[in-house]
Amino acid sequence: MNSIIKFSLLFLAILFVACNNKQPETAGEKNTENVFPKGDIITSNNFTGTAWLQMLVNNDSTYNTSIGNVTFEPRARTNWHKHPAGQILLITDGRGYYQEKGKPAQLLQKGDIVRIPPDAEHWHGAAPECSLTHIAISPNTDKGSVIWLEPVSDEEYNNIKVAGLDP
Ligand code: MN
């Protein structure tokens, strides 16, 4: 192997390792993997487990849209809830679930996009062994943003049926 090829391979190996840094823990740290900061722990009781939020776009009368970066630790999830004007989730890291009431859960992975219909009762959150990071876009907030309902119980969470994986 000539030295240019050796150097190129070393460079690629270093680049690969550098691109696989874990997500920073605090809002101020530089974030190489997920682009946006992890933000702060969500203290609301509309969540089970530990989740983090960094608001990216605050709602205003020009855009009527709020956008937040949300990270769920393993097993963390939202309560059941609905959005009067729907919601779009862009999955940027990890693995988790989206479930509409009465339907099997949908497995979420990096690169997935979820279009949540207006008023559909649902929850989203992390898988048992993995964290999940998504960008949540809530449009048309002049119609209302979120109506919170009951928690997703451990029994419900432990008995998730994933679409396409169960008989
Ligand atoms: Mn939602």
Coordinates of N, CA and C and ligand atoms in Angstrom, one line a residue:
M1 N 0.9 -1.2 0.0 CA 0.0 0.0 0.0 C 0.9 1.2 0.0
N2 N 0.6 2.2 -0.9 CA 1.5 3.4 -0.9 C 1.0 4.3 0.2
S3 N 1.9 5.3 0.5 CA 1.6 6.1 1.7 C 0.4 7.0 1.5
I4 N 0.1 7.4 0.3 CA -1.1 8.3 0.1 C -2.4 7.5 0.5
I5 N -2.4 6.3 0.1 CA -3.6 5.4 0.4 C -3.7 5.2 1.9
K6 N -2.5 4.9 2.6 CA -2.5 4.7 4.0 C -3.0 6.0 4.7
F7 N -2.5 7.1 4.3 CA -2.9 8.4 4.9 C -4.4 8.6 4.8
S8 N -4.9 8.3 3.6 CA -6.3 8.5 3.3 C -7.2 7.7 4.2
L9 N -6.8 6.4 4.4 CA -7.5 5.5 5.3 C -7.5 5.9 6.7
L10 N -6.3 6.4 7.2 CA -6.2 6.9 8.5 C -7.1 8.1 8.7
F11 N -7.1 9.0 7.8 CA -8.0 10.2 7.8 C -9.4 9.8 7.9
L12 N -9.8 8.8 7.1 CA -11.2 8.4 7.1 C -11.6 7.8 8.4
A13 N -10.7 7.0 9.0 CA -10.9 6.4 10.3 C -11.1 7.4 11.4
I14 N -10.3 8.4 11.4 CA -10.4 9.5 12.4 C -11.7 10.2 12.2
L15 N -12.1 10.5 11.0 CA -13.3 11.2 10.7 C -14.5 10.4 11.2
F16 N -14.4 9.1 11.0 CA -15.5 8.2 11.4 C -15.7 8.3 12.9
V17 N -14.6 8.2 13.6 CA -14.7 8.2 15.1 C -15.2 9.6 15.6
A18 N -14.7 10.7 14.9 CA -15.1 12.0 15.3 C -16.6 12.2 15.1
C19 N -17.1 11.6 14.1 CA -18.6 11.8 13.7 C -19.5 10.9 14.6
N20 N -18.9 10.1 15.4 CA -19.7 9.2 16.3 C -19.7 9.6 17.8
N21 N -19.4 10.8 18.0 CA -19.4 11.3 19.4 C -20.8 11.3 19.9
K22 N -20.9 11.0 21.2 CA -22.2 11.1 21.9 C -22.8 12.5 21.9
Q23 N -24.1 12.6 22.0 CA -24.7 13.9 22.0 C -24.3 14.6 23.3
P24 N -24.0 15.9 23.2 CA -23.6 16.7 24.5 C -24.8 16.7 25.4
E25 N -24.5 16.8 26.7 CA -25.5 16.8 27.8 C -26.2 18.1 28.0
T26 N -25.5 19.2 27.7 CA -26.1 20.5 28.0 C -26.2 21.4 26.8
A27 N -27.1 22.4 26.9 CA -27.5 23.2 25.8 C -26.3 24.0 25.2
G28 N -25.3 24.3 26.1 CA -24.2 25.2 25.6 C -23.1 24.4 24.8
E29 N -23.1 23.1 25.0 CA -22.0 22.3 24.4 C -22.2 22.2 22.9
K30 N -21.1 22.1 22.2 CA -21.1 21.9 20.7 C -21.6 20.5 20.4
N31 N -22.5 20.4 19.4 CA -23.1 19.2 19.1 C -22.7 18.8 17.7
T32 N -21.9 17.7 17.6 CA -21.5 17.3 16.2 C -22.4 16.3 15.6
E33 N -23.1 15.5 16.4 CA -23.9 14.4 15.9 C -25.3 14.9 15.5
N34 N -26.0 15.5 16.4 CA -27.4 15.8 16.2 C -27.7 17.2 15.8
V35 N -26.7 18.0 15.5 CA -26.8 19.4 15.0 C -27.4 20.3 16.1
F36 N -28.6 20.0 16.7 CA -29.2 20.9 17.7 C -28.9 20.4 19.1
P37 N -28.9 21.4 20.0 CA -28.6 21.0 21.4 C -29.7 20.1 22.0
K38 N -29.3 19.4 23.1 CA -30.3 18.5 23.8 C -31.2 19.3 24.6
G39 N -30.8 20.5 25.1 CA -31.7 21.4 25.9 C -31.7 21.0 27.4
D40 N -32.9 21.2 27.9 CA -33.1 21.0 29.4 C -34.1 19.9 29.7
I41 N -34.0 19.3 30.9 CA -34.9 18.2 31.3 C -36.3 18.8 31.3
I42 N -37.2 18.0 30.8 CA -38.7 18.4 30.8 C -39.2 18.1 32.2
T43 N -39.7 19.0 32.9 CA -40.2 18.8 34.3 C -41.8 18.5 34.3
S44 N -42.4 18.7 33.2 CA -43.9 18.5 33.1 C -44.3 17.1 33.4
N45 N -45.4 16.9 34.1 CA -45.9 15.6 34.4 C -46.7 15.0 33.2
N46 N -46.6 15.6 32.1 CA -47.2 15.0 30.8 C -46.2 14.0 30.2
F47 N -45.1 13.7 30.9 CA -44.1 12.8 30.4 C -43.8 11.7 31.4
T48 N -43.5 10.5 31.0 CA -43.0 9.4 31.9 C -41.5 9.3 31.6
G49 N -40.7 9.2 32.7 CA -39.3 9.0 32.5 C -38.6 10.4 32.2
T50 N -37.3 10.3 31.8 CA -36.6 11.5 31.6 C -36.5 11.9 30.1
A51 N -37.0 13.1 29.8 CA -36.9 13.7 28.5 C -36.3 15.1 28.5
W52 N -35.8 15.5 27.4 CA -35.1 16.8 27.2 C -35.7 17.6 26.1
L53 N -35.7 18.9 26.3 CA -36.3 19.8 25.2 C -35.4 21.0 25.0
Q54 N -35.2 21.2 23.7 CA -34.6 22.5 23.3 C -35.5 23.1 22.2
M55 N -36.2 24.2 22.6 CA -37.0 24.9 21.6 C -36.1 25.4 20.5
L56 N -36.5 25.2 19.3 CA -35.8 25.8 18.1 C -36.5 27.0 17.5
V57 N -37.8 26.9 17.4 CA -38.6 28.0 16.9 C -39.8 28.2 17.9
N58 N -39.9 29.3 18.5 CA -41.0 29.6 19.4 C -42.2 30.1 18.5
N59 N -43.3 29.7 18.9 CA -44.6 30.1 18.2 C -44.7 31.6 18.2
D60 N -45.1 32.1 17.0 CA -45.5 33.5 16.9 C -46.6 33.7 15.9
S61 N -47.1 34.9 15.8 CA -48.3 35.1 14.9 C -47.8 35.2 13.4
T62 N -46.6 35.2 13.1 CA -46.1 35.2 11.7 C -46.2 33.8 11.2
Y63 N -45.6 32.8 12.0 CA -45.5 31.4 11.5 C -46.5 30.5 12.1
N64 N -47.1 30.8 13.2 CA -48.1 29.9 13.9 C -47.5 28.5 13.9
T65 N -46.2 28.4 14.2 CA -45.6 27.1 14.3 C -44.6 27.0 15.4
S66 N -44.6 25.9 16.2 CA -43.5 25.8 17.1 C -42.7 24.5 16.8
I67 N -41.3 24.6 16.9 CA -40.4 23.5 16.6 C -39.5 23.3 17.8
G68 N -39.5 22.0 18.2 CA -38.6 21.7 19.4 C -37.8 20.4 19.1
N69 N -36.6 20.4 19.7 CA -35.8 19.2 19.6 C -36.0 18.4 20.9
V70 N -36.5 17.2 20.8 CA -36.9 16.4 22.0 C -36.0 15.1 22.1
T71 N -35.4 14.8 23.2 CA -34.7 13.6 23.4 C -35.3 12.8 24.6
F72 N -35.6 11.6 24.3 CA -36.2 10.7 25.4 C -35.1 9.7 25.8
E73 N -34.9 9.5 27.1 CA -34.0 8.4 27.5 C -34.8 7.1 27.3
P74 N -34.0 6.0 27.4 CA -34.7 4.7 27.2 C -36.0 4.6 28.1
R75 N -37.1 4.1 27.6 CA -38.4 4.0 28.2 C -39.1 5.3 28.4
A76 N -38.5 6.4 28.2 CA -39.2 7.7 28.4 C -40.2 7.9 27.3
R77 N -41.3 8.5 27.6 CA -42.4 8.7 26.6 C -43.3 9.9 27.0
T78 N -44.1 10.4 26.0 CA -45.1 11.3 26.3 C -46.3 10.6 26.9
N79 N -47.2 11.4 27.6 CA -48.5 10.9 27.8 C -49.3 10.7 26.5
W80 N -50.4 10.1 26.5 CA -51.3 10.1 25.4 C -51.7 11.6 25.2
H81 N -51.8 12.0 24.0 CA -52.2 13.4 23.7 C -52.7 13.6 22.3
K82 N -53.2 14.8 22.0 CA -53.5 15.1 20.6 C -53.3 16.5 20.2
H83 N -53.1 16.8 18.9 CA -52.8 18.1 18.4 C -53.9 18.5 17.5
P84 N -54.6 19.6 17.9 CA -55.8 20.0 17.1 C -55.4 20.3 15.6
A85 N -54.2 20.7 15.4 CA -53.8 21.0 14.0 C -52.7 20.0 13.5
G86 N -52.6 18.8 14.2 CA -51.6 17.8 13.7 C -50.2 18.2 14.2
Q87 N -49.2 17.3 13.8 CA -47.8 17.4 14.2 C -47.0 16.6 13.3
I88 N -45.8 17.1 13.0 CA -44.8 16.3 12.2 C -43.6 16.0 13.0
L89 N -43.1 14.8 13.1 CA -41.9 14.4 13.8 C -40.8 14.0 12.8
L90 N -39.6 14.5 13.0 CA -38.5 14.2 12.2 C -37.5 13.4 13.1
I91 N -37.3 12.2 12.9 CA -36.5 11.4 13.8 C -35.0 11.6 13.4
T92 N -34.2 12.0 14.3 CA -32.8 12.4 14.0 C -31.8 11.4 14.7
D93 N -32.2 10.6 15.7 CA -31.3 9.7 16.3 C -32.0 8.7 17.2
G94 N -31.4 7.6 17.3 CA -31.9 6.6 18.3 C -33.0 5.7 17.7
R95 N -33.9 5.2 18.6 CA -34.9 4.3 18.3 C -36.1 4.5 19.2
G96 N -37.3 4.4 18.7 CA -38.4 4.6 19.6 C -39.7 4.1 18.9
Y97 N -40.8 4.7 19.5 CA -42.2 4.3 19.0 C -43.1 5.5 18.8
Y98 N -44.0 5.3 17.9 CA -45.1 6.2 17.7 C -46.4 5.3 17.7
Q99 N -47.4 5.7 18.5 CA -48.6 4.8 18.5 C -49.8 5.7 18.5
E100 N -50.8 5.4 17.6 CA -52.1 6.0 17.7 C -53.0 5.0 18.4
K101 N -54.0 5.6 19.1 CA -54.9 4.8 20.0 C -55.6 3.7 19.1
G102 N -55.6 2.5 19.6 CA -56.2 1.4 18.9 C -55.5 0.8 17.8
K103 N -54.2 1.3 17.5 CA -53.4 0.7 16.4 C -52.1 0.2 17.0
P104 N -51.4 -0.7 16.2 CA -50.1 -1.2 16.6 C -49.1 0.0 16.6
A105 N -48.1 -0.1 17.4 CA -47.1 1.0 17.4 C -46.3 0.9 16.1
Q106 N -45.6 2.0 15.8 CA -44.8 2.1 14.7 C -43.4 2.3 15.2
L107 N -42.4 1.5 14.7 CA -41.0 1.6 15.1 C -40.4 2.9 14.5
L108 N -39.7 3.7 15.2 CA -39.1 4.9 14.7 C -37.6 4.8 14.7
Q109 N -37.0 5.2 13.6 CA -35.5 5.2 13.6 C -35.0 6.4 12.8
K110 N -33.8 6.7 13.0 CA -33.2 7.9 12.4 C -33.6 8.0 10.9
G111 N -34.1 9.2 10.5 CA -34.5 9.4 9.1 C -35.9 9.2 8.9
D112 N -36.7 8.7 9.9 CA -38.1 8.5 9.7 C -38.9 9.8 9.9
I113 N -40.0 9.9 9.2 CA -40.8 11.1 9.3 C -42.2 10.6 9.6
V114 N -42.8 11.2 10.6 CA -44.2 10.8 11.1 C -45.1 12.0 10.9
R115 N -46.2 11.8 10.1 CA -47.2 12.9 10.0 C -48.4 12.5 10.8
I116 N -48.6 13.2 11.9 CA -49.7 12.9 12.9 C -50.9 13.7 12.5
P117 N -52.0 13.0 12.2 CA -53.2 13.8 11.8 C -53.8 14.6 12.9
P118 N -54.5 15.7 12.6 CA -55.2 16.5 13.6 C -56.1 15.7 14.4
D119 N -56.0 15.9 15.8 CA -56.9 15.3 16.7 C -56.8 13.7 16.9
A120 N -55.7 13.2 16.3 CA -55.5 11.7 16.5 C -54.8 11.5 17.9
E121 N -55.4 10.7 18.7 CA -54.8 10.4 20.0 C -53.6 9.5 19.9
H122 N -52.5 9.9 20.5 CA -51.2 9.2 20.2 C -50.2 9.5 21.3
W123 N -49.1 8.7 21.3 CA -47.9 9.1 22.1 C -46.7 8.8 21.3
H124 N -45.6 9.3 21.7 CA -44.3 9.0 21.1 C -43.2 8.9 22.2
G125 N -42.2 8.1 22.0 CA -41.1 8.0 23.0 C -40.1 7.0 22.6
A126 N -39.2 6.7 23.5 CA -38.0 5.9 23.3 C -38.3 4.4 23.4
A127 N -37.5 3.6 22.8 CA -37.6 2.1 22.9 C -37.0 1.7 24.3
P128 N -37.2 0.5 24.8 CA -36.7 0.1 26.1 C -35.2 0.2 26.3
E129 N -34.4 0.0 25.2 CA -32.9 -0.1 25.4 C -32.2 1.1 24.7
C130 N -33.0 2.0 24.0 CA -32.3 3.1 23.3 C -33.0 4.4 23.6
S131 N -32.2 5.4 23.5 CA -32.8 6.8 23.5 C -33.4 7.1 22.1
L132 N -34.2 8.2 22.1 CA -34.8 8.6 20.8 C -34.7 10.1 20.8
T133 N -34.3 10.7 19.6 CA -34.3 12.1 19.5 C -35.1 12.4 18.2
H134 N -36.1 13.4 18.4 CA -36.8 13.8 17.2 C -37.0 15.3 17.3
I135 N -37.2 15.9 16.1 CA -37.7 17.3 16.0 C -39.2 17.3 15.9
A136 N -39.9 18.0 16.8 CA -41.3 18.0 16.7 C -41.8 19.3 16.2
I137 N -42.5 19.3 15.1 CA -43.0 20.5 14.4 C -44.5 20.6 14.6
S138 N -45.0 21.6 15.3 CA -46.4 21.8 15.5 C -46.9 23.0 14.7
P139 N -47.6 22.8 13.6 CA -48.1 23.8 12.8 C -49.4 24.4 13.2
N140 N -49.8 25.5 12.6 CA -51.2 26.1 12.7 C -51.6 26.2 14.2
T141 N -50.7 26.7 15.0 CA -50.9 26.7 16.4 C -52.1 27.7 16.8
D142 N -52.5 28.5 15.9 CA -53.7 29.3 16.1 C -54.9 28.4 16.3
K143 N -54.9 27.1 15.9 CA -56.0 26.2 16.1 C -55.8 25.4 17.5
G144 N -54.7 25.7 18.2 CA -54.4 25.0 19.4 C -53.2 24.1 19.2
S145 N -52.4 23.9 20.3 CA -51.1 23.1 20.0 C -51.2 21.7 20.6
V146 N -51.6 21.5 21.8 CA -51.6 20.1 22.4 C -52.7 20.0 23.5
I147 N -53.4 18.9 23.5 CA -54.3 18.5 24.6 C -53.8 17.3 25.2
W148 N -53.3 17.4 26.5 CA -52.7 16.3 27.2 C -53.8 15.4 27.8
L149 N -53.5 14.1 27.8 CA -54.4 13.1 28.3 C -53.6 12.2 29.4
E150 N -54.1 11.0 29.6 CA -53.5 10.1 30.6 C -52.1 9.6 30.2
P151 N -51.3 9.2 31.2 CA -50.0 8.6 30.9 C -50.1 7.3 30.2
V152 N -49.1 6.9 29.4 CA -48.9 5.6 28.8 C -48.4 4.7 30.0
S153 N -49.3 3.8 30.5 CA -48.9 3.0 31.7 C -47.8 2.1 31.3
D154 N -47.1 1.6 32.4 CA -46.0 0.5 32.2 C -46.6 -0.7 31.5
E155 N -47.9 -1.0 31.9 CA -48.5 -2.2 31.2 C -48.7 -2.0 29.7
E156 N -49.2 -0.8 29.4 CA -49.3 -0.5 27.9 C -47.9 -0.5 27.2
Y157 N -47.0 0.1 27.9 CA -45.6 0.2 27.3 C -45.0 -1.2 27.1
N158 N -45.1 -2.0 28.2 CA -44.5 -3.3 28.1 C -45.1 -4.3 27.2
N159 N -46.3 -4.0 26.7 CA -47.1 -4.9 25.8 C -47.3 -4.3 24.5
I160 N -46.4 -3.4 24.1 CA -46.4 -2.8 22.7 C -46.4 -3.8 21.7
K161 N -47.3 -3.7 20.7 CA -47.2 -4.5 19.5 C -46.8 -3.6 18.4
V162 N -45.6 -4.0 17.7 CA -45.1 -3.1 16.7 C -45.6 -3.6 15.3
A163 N -46.1 -2.7 14.5 CA -46.6 -3.0 13.2 C -45.6 -3.7 12.4
G164 N -46.0 -4.8 11.8 CA -45.1 -5.6 10.9 C -44.2 -6.6 11.6
L165 N -44.1 -6.5 12.9 CA -43.2 -7.4 13.7 C -43.9 -8.5 14.4
D166 N -45.2 -8.2 14.7 CA -46.0 -9.2 15.5 C -46.9 -10.0 14.5
P167 N -47.3 -11.2 14.9 CA -48.2 -12.0 14.1 C -49.6 -11.3 14.0
Ligands
MN1 MN -47.4 14.5 19.6

